[in-house]
N, C-alpha and C. Protein backbone atom coordinates (compact mmCIF):
# COMPACT_ATOMS: atom_id res chain seq x y z
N UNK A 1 -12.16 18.23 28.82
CA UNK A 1 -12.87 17.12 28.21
C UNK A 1 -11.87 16.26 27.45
N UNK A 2 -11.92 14.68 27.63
CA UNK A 2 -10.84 14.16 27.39
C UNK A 2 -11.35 13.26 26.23
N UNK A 3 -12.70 13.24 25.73
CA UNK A 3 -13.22 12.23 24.86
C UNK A 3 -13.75 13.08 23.57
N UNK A 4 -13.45 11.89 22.26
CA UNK A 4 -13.75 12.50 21.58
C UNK A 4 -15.11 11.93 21.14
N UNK A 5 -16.57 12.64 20.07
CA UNK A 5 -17.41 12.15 19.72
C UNK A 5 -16.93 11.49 18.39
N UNK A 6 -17.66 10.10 18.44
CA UNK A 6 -17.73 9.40 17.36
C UNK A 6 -18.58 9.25 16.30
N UNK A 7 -18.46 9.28 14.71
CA UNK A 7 -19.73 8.73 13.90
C UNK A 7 -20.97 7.95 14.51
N UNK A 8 -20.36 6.63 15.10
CA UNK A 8 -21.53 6.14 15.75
C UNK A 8 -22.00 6.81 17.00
N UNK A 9 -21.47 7.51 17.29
CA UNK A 9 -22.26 8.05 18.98
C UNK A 9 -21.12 7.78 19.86
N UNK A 10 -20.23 7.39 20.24
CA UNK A 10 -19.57 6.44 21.20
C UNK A 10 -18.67 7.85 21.51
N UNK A 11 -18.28 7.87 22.89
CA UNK A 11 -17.37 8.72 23.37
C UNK A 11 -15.77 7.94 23.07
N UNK A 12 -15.06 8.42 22.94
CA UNK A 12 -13.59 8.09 22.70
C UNK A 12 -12.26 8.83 23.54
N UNK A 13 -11.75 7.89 24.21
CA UNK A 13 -10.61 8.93 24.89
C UNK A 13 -9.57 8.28 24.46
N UNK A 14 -8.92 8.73 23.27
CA UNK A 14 -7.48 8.75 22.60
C UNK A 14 -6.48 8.14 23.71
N UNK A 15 -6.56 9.10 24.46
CA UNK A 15 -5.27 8.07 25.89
C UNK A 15 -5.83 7.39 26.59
N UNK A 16 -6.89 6.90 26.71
CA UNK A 16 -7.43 5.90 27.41
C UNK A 16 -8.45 4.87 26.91
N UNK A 17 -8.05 4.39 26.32
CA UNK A 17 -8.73 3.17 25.30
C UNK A 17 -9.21 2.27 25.73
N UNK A 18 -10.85 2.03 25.48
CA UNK A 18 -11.37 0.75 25.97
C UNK A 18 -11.97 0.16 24.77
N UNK A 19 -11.09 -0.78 24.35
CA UNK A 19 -11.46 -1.64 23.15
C UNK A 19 -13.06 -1.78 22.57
N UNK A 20 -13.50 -1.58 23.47
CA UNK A 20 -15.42 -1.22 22.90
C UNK A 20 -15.81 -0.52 22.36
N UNK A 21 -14.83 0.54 22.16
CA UNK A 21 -14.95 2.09 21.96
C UNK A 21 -14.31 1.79 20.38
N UNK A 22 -13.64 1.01 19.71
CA UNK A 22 -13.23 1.29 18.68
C UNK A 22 -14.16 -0.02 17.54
N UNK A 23 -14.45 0.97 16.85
CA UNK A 23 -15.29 0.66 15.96
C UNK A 23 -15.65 0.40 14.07
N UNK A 24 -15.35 -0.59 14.00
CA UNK A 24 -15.41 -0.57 12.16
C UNK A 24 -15.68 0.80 11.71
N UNK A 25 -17.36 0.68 12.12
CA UNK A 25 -18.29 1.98 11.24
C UNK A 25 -17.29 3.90 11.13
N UNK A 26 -16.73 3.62 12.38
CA UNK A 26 -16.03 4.76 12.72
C UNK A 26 -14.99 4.79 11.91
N UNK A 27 -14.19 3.99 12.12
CA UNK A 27 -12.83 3.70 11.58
C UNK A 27 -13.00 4.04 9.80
N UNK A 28 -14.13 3.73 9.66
CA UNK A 28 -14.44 3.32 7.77
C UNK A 28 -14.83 4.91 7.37
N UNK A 29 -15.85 5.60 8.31
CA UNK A 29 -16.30 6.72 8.13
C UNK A 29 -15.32 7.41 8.32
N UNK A 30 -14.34 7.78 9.07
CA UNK A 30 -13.44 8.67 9.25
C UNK A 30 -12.60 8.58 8.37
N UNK A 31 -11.80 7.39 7.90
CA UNK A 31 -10.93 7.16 6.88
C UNK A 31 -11.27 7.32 5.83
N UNK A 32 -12.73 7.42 4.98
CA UNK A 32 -13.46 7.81 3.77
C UNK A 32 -13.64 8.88 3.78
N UNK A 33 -12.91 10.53 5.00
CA UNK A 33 -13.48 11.62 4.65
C UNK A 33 -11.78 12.20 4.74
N UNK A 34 -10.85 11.65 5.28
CA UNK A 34 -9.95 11.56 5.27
C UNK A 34 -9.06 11.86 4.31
N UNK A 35 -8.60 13.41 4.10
CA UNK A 35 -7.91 13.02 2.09
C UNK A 35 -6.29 12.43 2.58
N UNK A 36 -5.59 11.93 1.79
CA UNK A 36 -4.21 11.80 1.78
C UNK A 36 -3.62 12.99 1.58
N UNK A 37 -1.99 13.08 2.12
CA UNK A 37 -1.33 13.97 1.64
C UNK A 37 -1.37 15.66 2.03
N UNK A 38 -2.28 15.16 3.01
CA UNK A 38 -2.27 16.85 3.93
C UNK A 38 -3.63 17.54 2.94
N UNK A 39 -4.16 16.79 2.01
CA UNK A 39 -5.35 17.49 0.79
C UNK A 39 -4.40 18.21 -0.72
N UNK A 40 -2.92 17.66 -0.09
CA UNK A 40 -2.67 19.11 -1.51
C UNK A 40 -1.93 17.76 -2.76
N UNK A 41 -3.29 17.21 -3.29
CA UNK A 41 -3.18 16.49 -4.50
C UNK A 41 -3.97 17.03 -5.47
N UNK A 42 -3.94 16.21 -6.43
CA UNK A 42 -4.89 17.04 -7.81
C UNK A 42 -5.89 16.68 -7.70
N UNK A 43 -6.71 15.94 -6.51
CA UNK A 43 -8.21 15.99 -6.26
C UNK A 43 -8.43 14.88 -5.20
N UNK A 44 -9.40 14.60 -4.60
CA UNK A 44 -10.18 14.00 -3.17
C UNK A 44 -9.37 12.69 -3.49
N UNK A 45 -8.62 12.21 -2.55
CA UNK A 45 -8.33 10.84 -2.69
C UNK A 45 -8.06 10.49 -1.33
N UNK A 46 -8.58 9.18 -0.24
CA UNK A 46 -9.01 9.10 0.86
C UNK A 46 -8.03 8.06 1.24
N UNK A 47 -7.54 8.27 2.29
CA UNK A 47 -6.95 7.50 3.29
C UNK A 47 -7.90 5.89 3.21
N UNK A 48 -8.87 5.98 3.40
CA UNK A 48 -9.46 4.62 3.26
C UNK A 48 -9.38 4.05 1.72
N UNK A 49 -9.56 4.91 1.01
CA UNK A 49 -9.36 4.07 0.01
C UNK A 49 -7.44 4.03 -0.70
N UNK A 50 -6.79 4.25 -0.09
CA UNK A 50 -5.82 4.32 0.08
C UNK A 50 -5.45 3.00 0.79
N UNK A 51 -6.04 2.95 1.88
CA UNK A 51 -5.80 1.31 2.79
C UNK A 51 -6.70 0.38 2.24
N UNK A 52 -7.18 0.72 1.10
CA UNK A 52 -8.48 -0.70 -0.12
C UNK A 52 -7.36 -0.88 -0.51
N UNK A 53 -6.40 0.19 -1.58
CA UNK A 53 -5.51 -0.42 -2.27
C UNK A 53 -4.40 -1.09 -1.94
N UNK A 54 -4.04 -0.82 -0.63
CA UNK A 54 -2.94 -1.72 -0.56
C UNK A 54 -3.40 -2.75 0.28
N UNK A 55 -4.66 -3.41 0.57
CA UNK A 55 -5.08 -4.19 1.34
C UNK A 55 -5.35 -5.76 -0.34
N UNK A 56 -5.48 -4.73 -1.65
CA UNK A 56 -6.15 -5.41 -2.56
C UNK A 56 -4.30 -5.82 -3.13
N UNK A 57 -3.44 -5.07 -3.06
CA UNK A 57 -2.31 -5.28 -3.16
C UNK A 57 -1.52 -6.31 -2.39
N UNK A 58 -1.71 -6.59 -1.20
CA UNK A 58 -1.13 -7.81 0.01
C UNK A 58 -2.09 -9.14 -0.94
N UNK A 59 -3.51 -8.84 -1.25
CA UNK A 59 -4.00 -9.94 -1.79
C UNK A 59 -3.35 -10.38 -2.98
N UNK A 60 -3.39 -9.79 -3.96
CA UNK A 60 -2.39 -9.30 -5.40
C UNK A 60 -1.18 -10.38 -5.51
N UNK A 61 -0.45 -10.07 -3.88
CA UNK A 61 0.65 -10.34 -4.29
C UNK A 61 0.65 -12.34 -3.26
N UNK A 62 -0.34 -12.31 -2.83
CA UNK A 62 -0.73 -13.50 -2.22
C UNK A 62 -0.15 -13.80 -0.95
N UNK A 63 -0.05 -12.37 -0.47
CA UNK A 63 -0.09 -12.51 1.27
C UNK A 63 -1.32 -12.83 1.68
N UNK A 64 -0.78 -13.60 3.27
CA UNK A 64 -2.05 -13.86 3.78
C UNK A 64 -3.11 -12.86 4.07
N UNK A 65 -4.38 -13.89 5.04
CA UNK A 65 -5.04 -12.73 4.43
C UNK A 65 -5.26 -11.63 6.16
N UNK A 66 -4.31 -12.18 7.41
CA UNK A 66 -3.73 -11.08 8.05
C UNK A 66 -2.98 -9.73 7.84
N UNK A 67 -2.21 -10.32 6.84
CA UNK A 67 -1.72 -9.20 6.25
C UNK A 67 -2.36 -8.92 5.78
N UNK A 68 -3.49 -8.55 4.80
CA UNK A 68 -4.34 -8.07 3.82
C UNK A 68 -4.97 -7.11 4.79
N UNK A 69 -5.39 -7.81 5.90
CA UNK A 69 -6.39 -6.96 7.17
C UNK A 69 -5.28 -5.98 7.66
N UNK A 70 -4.21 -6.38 8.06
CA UNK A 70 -3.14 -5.15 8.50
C UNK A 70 -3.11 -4.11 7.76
N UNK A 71 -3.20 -4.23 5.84
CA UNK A 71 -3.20 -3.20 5.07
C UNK A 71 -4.35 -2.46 5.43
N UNK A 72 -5.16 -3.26 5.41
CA UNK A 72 -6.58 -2.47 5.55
C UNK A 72 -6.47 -1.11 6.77
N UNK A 73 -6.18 -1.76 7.93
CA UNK A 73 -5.71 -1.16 9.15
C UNK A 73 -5.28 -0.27 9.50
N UNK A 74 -4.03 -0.38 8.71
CA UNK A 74 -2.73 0.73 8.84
C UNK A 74 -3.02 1.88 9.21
N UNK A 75 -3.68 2.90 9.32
CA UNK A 75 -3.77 3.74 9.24
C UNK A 75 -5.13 4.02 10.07
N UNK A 76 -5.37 3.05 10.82
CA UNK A 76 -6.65 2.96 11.38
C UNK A 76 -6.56 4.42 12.48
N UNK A 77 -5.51 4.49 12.95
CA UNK A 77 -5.12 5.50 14.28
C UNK A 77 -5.74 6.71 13.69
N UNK A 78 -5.44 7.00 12.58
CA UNK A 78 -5.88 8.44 12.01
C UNK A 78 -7.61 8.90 11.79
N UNK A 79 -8.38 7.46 12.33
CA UNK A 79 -9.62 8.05 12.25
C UNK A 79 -9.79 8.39 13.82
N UNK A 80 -8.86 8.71 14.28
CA UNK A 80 -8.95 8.62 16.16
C UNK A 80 -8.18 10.01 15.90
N UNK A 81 -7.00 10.32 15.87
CA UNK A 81 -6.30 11.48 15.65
C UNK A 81 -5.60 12.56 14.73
N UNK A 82 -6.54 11.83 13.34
CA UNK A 82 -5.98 12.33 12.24
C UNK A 82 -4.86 12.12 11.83
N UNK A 83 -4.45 12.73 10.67
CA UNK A 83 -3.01 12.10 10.09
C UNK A 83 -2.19 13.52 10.04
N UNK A 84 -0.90 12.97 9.99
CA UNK A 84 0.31 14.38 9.99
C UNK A 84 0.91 13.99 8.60
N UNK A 85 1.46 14.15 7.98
CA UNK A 85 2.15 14.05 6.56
C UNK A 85 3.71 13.63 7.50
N UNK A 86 4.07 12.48 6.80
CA UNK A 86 5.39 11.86 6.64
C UNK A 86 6.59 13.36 7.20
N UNK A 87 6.99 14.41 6.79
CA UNK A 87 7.71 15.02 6.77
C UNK A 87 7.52 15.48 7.51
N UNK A 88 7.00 15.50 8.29
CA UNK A 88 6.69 16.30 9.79
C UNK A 88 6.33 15.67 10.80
N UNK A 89 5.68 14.27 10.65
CA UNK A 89 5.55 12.87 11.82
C UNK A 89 6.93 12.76 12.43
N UNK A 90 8.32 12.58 11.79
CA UNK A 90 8.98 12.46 12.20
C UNK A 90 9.77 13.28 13.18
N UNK A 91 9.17 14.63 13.19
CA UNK A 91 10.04 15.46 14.70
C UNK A 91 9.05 15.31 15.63
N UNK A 92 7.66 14.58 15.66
CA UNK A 92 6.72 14.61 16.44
C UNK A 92 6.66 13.41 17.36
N UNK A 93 7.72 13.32 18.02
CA UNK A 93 7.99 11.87 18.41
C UNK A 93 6.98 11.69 19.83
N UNK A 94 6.24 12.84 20.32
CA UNK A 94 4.95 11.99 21.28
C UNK A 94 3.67 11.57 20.46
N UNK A 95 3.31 12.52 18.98
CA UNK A 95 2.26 12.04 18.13
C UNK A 95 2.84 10.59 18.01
N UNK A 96 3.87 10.31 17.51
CA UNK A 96 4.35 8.79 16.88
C UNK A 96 4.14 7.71 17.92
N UNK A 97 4.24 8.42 19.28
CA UNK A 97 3.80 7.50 20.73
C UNK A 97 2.98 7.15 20.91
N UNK A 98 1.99 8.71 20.02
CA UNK A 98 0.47 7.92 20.55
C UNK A 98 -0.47 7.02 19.32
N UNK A 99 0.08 7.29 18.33
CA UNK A 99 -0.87 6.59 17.23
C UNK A 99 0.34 5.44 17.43
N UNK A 100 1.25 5.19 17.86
CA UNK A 100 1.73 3.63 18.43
C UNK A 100 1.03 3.12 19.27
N UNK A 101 0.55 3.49 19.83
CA UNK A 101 -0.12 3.19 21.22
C UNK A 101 -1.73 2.43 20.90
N UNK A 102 -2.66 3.80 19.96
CA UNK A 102 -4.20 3.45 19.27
C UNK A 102 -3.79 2.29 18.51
N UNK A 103 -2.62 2.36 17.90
CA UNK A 103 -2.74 0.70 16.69
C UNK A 103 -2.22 -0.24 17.54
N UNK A 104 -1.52 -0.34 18.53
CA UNK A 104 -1.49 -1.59 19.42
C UNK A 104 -3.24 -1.58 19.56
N UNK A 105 -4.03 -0.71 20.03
CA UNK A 105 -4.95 -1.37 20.64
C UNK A 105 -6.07 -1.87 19.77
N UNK A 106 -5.75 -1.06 18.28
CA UNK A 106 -6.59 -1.64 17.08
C UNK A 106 -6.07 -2.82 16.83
N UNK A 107 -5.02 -3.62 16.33
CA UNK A 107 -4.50 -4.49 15.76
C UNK A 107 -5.12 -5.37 17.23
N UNK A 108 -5.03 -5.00 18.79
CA UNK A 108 -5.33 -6.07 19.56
C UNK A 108 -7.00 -6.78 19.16
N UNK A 109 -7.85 -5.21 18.60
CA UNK A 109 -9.48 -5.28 18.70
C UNK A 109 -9.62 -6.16 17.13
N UNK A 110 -8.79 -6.37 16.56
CA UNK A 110 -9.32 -6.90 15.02
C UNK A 110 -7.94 -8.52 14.92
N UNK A 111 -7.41 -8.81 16.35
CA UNK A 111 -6.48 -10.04 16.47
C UNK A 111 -5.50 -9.81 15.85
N UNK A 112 -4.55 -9.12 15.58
CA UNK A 112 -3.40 -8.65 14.82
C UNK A 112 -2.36 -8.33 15.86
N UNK A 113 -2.56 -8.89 16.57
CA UNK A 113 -1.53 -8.07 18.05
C UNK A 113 -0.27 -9.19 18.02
N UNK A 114 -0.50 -10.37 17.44
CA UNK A 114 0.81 -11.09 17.39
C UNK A 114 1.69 -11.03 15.64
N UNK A 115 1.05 -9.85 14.92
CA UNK A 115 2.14 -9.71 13.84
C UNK A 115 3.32 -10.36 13.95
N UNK A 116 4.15 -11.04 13.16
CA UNK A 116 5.20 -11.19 13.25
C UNK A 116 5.83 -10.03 12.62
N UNK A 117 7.36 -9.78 12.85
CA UNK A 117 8.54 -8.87 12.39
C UNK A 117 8.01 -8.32 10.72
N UNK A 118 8.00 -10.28 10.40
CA UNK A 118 7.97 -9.98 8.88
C UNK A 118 6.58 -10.04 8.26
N UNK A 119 5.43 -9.81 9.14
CA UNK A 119 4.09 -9.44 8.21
C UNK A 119 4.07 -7.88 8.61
N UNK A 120 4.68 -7.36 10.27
CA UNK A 120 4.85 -6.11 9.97
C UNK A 120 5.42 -5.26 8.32
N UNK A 121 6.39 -5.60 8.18
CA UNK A 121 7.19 -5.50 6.67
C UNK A 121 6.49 -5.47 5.88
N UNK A 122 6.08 -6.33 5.68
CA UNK A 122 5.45 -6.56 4.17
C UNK A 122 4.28 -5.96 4.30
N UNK A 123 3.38 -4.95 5.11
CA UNK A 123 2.12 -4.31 5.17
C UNK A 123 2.95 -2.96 4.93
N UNK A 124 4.12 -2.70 5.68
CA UNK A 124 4.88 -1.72 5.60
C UNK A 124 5.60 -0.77 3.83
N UNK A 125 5.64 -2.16 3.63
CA UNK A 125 6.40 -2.28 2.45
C UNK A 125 5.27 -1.79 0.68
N UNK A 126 4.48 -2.35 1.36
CA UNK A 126 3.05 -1.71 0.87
C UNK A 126 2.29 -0.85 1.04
N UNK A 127 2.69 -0.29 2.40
CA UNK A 127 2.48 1.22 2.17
C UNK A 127 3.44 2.15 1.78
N UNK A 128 4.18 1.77 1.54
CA UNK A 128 5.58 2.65 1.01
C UNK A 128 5.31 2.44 -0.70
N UNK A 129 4.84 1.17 -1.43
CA UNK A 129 5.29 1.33 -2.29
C UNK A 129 3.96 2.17 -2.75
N UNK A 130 2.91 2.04 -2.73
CA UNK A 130 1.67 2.58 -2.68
C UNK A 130 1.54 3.85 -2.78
N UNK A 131 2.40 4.87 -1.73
CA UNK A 131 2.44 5.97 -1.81
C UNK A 131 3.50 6.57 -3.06
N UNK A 132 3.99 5.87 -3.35
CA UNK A 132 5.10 6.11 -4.37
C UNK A 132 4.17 6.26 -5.59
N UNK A 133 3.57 5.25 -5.91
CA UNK A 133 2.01 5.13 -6.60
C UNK A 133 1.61 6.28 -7.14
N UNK A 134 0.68 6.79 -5.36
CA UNK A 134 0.19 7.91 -5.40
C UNK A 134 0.86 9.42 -5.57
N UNK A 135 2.21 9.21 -5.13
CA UNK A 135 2.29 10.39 -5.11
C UNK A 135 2.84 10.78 -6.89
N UNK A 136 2.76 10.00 -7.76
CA UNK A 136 3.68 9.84 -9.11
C UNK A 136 1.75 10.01 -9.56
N UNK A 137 1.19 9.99 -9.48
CA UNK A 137 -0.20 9.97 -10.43
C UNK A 137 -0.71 11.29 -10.05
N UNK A 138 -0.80 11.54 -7.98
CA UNK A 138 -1.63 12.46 -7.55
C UNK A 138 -1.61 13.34 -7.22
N UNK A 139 0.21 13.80 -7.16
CA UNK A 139 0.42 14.99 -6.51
C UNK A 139 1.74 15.38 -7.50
N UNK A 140 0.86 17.39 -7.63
CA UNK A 140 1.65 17.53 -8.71
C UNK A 140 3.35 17.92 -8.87
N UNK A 141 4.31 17.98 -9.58
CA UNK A 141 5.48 18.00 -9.76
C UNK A 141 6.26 16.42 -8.76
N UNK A 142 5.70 15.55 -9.34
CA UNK A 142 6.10 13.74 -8.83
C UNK A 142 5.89 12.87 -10.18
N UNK A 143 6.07 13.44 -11.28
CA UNK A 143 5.31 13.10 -12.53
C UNK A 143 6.44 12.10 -13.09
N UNK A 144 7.75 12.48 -12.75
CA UNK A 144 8.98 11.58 -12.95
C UNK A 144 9.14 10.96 -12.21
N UNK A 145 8.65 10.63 -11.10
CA UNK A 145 9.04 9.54 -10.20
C UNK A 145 9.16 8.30 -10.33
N UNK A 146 10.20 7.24 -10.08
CA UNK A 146 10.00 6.26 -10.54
C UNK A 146 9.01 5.17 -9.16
N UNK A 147 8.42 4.24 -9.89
CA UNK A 147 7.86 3.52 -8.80
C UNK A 147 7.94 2.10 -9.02
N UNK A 148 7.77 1.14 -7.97
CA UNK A 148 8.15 0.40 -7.64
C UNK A 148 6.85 -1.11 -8.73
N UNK A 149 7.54 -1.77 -8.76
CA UNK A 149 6.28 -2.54 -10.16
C UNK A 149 4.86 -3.06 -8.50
N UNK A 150 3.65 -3.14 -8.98
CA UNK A 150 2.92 -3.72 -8.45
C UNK A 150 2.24 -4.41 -8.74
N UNK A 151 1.69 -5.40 -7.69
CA UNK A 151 0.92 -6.58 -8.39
C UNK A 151 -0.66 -6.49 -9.02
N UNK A 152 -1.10 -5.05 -8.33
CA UNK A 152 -2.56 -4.92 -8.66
C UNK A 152 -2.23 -3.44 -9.40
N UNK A 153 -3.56 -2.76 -9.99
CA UNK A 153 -3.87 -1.47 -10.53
C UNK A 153 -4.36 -1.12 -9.75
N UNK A 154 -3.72 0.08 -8.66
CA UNK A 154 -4.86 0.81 -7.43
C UNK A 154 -5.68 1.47 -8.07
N UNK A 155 -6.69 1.98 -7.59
CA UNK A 155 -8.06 2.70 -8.14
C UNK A 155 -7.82 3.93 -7.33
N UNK A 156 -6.92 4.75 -7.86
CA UNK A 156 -6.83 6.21 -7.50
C UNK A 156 -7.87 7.48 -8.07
N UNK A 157 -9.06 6.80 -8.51
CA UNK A 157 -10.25 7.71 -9.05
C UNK A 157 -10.47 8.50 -7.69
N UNK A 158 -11.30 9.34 -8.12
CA UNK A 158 -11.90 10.33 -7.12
C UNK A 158 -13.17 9.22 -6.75
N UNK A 159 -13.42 9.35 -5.48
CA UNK A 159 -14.60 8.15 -5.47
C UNK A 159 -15.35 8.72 -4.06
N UNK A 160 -16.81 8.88 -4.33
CA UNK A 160 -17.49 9.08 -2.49
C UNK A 160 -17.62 8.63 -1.95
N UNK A 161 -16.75 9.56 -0.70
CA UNK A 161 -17.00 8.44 0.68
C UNK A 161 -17.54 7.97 1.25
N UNK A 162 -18.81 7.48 0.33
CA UNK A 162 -19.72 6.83 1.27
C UNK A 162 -19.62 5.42 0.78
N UNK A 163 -18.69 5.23 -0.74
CA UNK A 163 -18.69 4.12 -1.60
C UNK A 163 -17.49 3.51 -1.11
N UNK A 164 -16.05 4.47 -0.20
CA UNK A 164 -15.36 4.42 0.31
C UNK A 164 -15.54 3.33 1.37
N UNK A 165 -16.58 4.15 2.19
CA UNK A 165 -16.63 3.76 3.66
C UNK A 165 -17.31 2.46 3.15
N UNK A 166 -18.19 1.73 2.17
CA UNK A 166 -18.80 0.73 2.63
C UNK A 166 -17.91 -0.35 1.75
N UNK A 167 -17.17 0.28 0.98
CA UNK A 167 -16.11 -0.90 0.95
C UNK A 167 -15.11 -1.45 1.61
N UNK A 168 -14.73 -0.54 2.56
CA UNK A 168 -13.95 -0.45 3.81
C UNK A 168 -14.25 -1.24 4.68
N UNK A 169 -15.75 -1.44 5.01
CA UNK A 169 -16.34 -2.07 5.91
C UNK A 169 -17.35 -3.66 5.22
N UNK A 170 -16.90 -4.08 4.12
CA UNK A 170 -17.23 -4.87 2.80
C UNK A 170 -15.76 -6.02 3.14
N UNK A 171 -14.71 -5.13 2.96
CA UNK A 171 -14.02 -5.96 2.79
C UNK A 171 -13.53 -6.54 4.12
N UNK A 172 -13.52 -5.39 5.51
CA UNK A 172 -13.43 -6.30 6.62
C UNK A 172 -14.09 -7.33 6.90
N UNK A 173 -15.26 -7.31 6.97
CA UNK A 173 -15.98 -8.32 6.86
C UNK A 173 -15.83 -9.62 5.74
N UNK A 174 -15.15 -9.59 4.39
CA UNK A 174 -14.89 -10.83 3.95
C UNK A 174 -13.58 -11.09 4.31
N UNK A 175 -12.92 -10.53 5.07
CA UNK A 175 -11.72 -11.06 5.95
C UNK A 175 -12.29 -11.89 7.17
N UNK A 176 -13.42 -11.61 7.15
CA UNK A 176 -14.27 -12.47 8.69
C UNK A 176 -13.64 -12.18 9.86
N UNK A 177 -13.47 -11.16 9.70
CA UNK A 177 -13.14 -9.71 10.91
C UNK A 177 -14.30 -9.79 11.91
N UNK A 178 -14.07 -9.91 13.35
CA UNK A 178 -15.58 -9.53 13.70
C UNK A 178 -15.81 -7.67 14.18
């Protein structure tokens, strides 16, 4: 069996993507149950709301508001295949093929497929500094870390994912996402 079931109902085949198949509601629900960090922080903190903050951060800092939607995004692949933690993505170089592969076809389904170099970056750059963020507030022995100044206050509260998911799917929509 090559498909996976979706929140909304929809069958999904990870290697075989038909842009119909990928879905806000999904994307928002999966990323709101989603913890960061493999789960081993000092309490529930969600990949989606993880991509609020640095989506509210691209705004912050008065990127457009493509980039703002790319923040949002980023991480969209992981409601399709889950997430691997940074330190171990990197010897996994067919995982890295294939969640390259789901965000080509997300960024194509939400018009993001002509990023330039440098809005790649700067979504990039915001998730890097972001996690620096998080990992200095949320995960323990990072308490000295230094981090990088930002333009907004992320909201690293513990928050339910259901308040998650509909801000997730709140704010695509005032991006006028269809």
């Amino acid at each position: 069996m090559n498909n996976m079931n979706t929140f909304s109902g929809r069958k999904f085949n990870p290697m075989q993507i038909d842009l119909e198949n990928i879905c806000t509601e999904d994307i928002a629900h999966a990323l709101s149950l989603l913890c960061r960090g493999g789960g081993h922080l000092k309490r529930f903190y969600s990949v989606g709301q993880h991509s609020l903050n640095c989506m509210k951060e691209a705004k912050a800092r008065g990127l457009s508001e493509r980039v703002q939607l790319a923040c949002l995004l980023h991480d969209a692949s992981e409601a399709y295949i889950a997430d691997i933690i940074r330190p171990v993505k990197q010897y996994l170089s067919n995982y890295v093929q294939i969640e390259s592969m789901i965000m080509s076809y997300i960024w194509e389904k939400y018009e993001l497929e002509d990023l330039t170099d440098n809005e790649h970056n700067q979504w990039k750059q915001i998730d890097d500094d972001m996690l620096a963020y998080e990992l200095k507030y949320l995960m323990n022995g990072e308490s000295d870390r230094d981090i990088p100044i930002l333009y907004s206050v992320p909201d690293i509260s513990e928050k339910k994912w259901e308040i998650v998911q509909n801000d997730f799917i709140e704010a695509l929509n005032e991006l006028k996402i269809t």
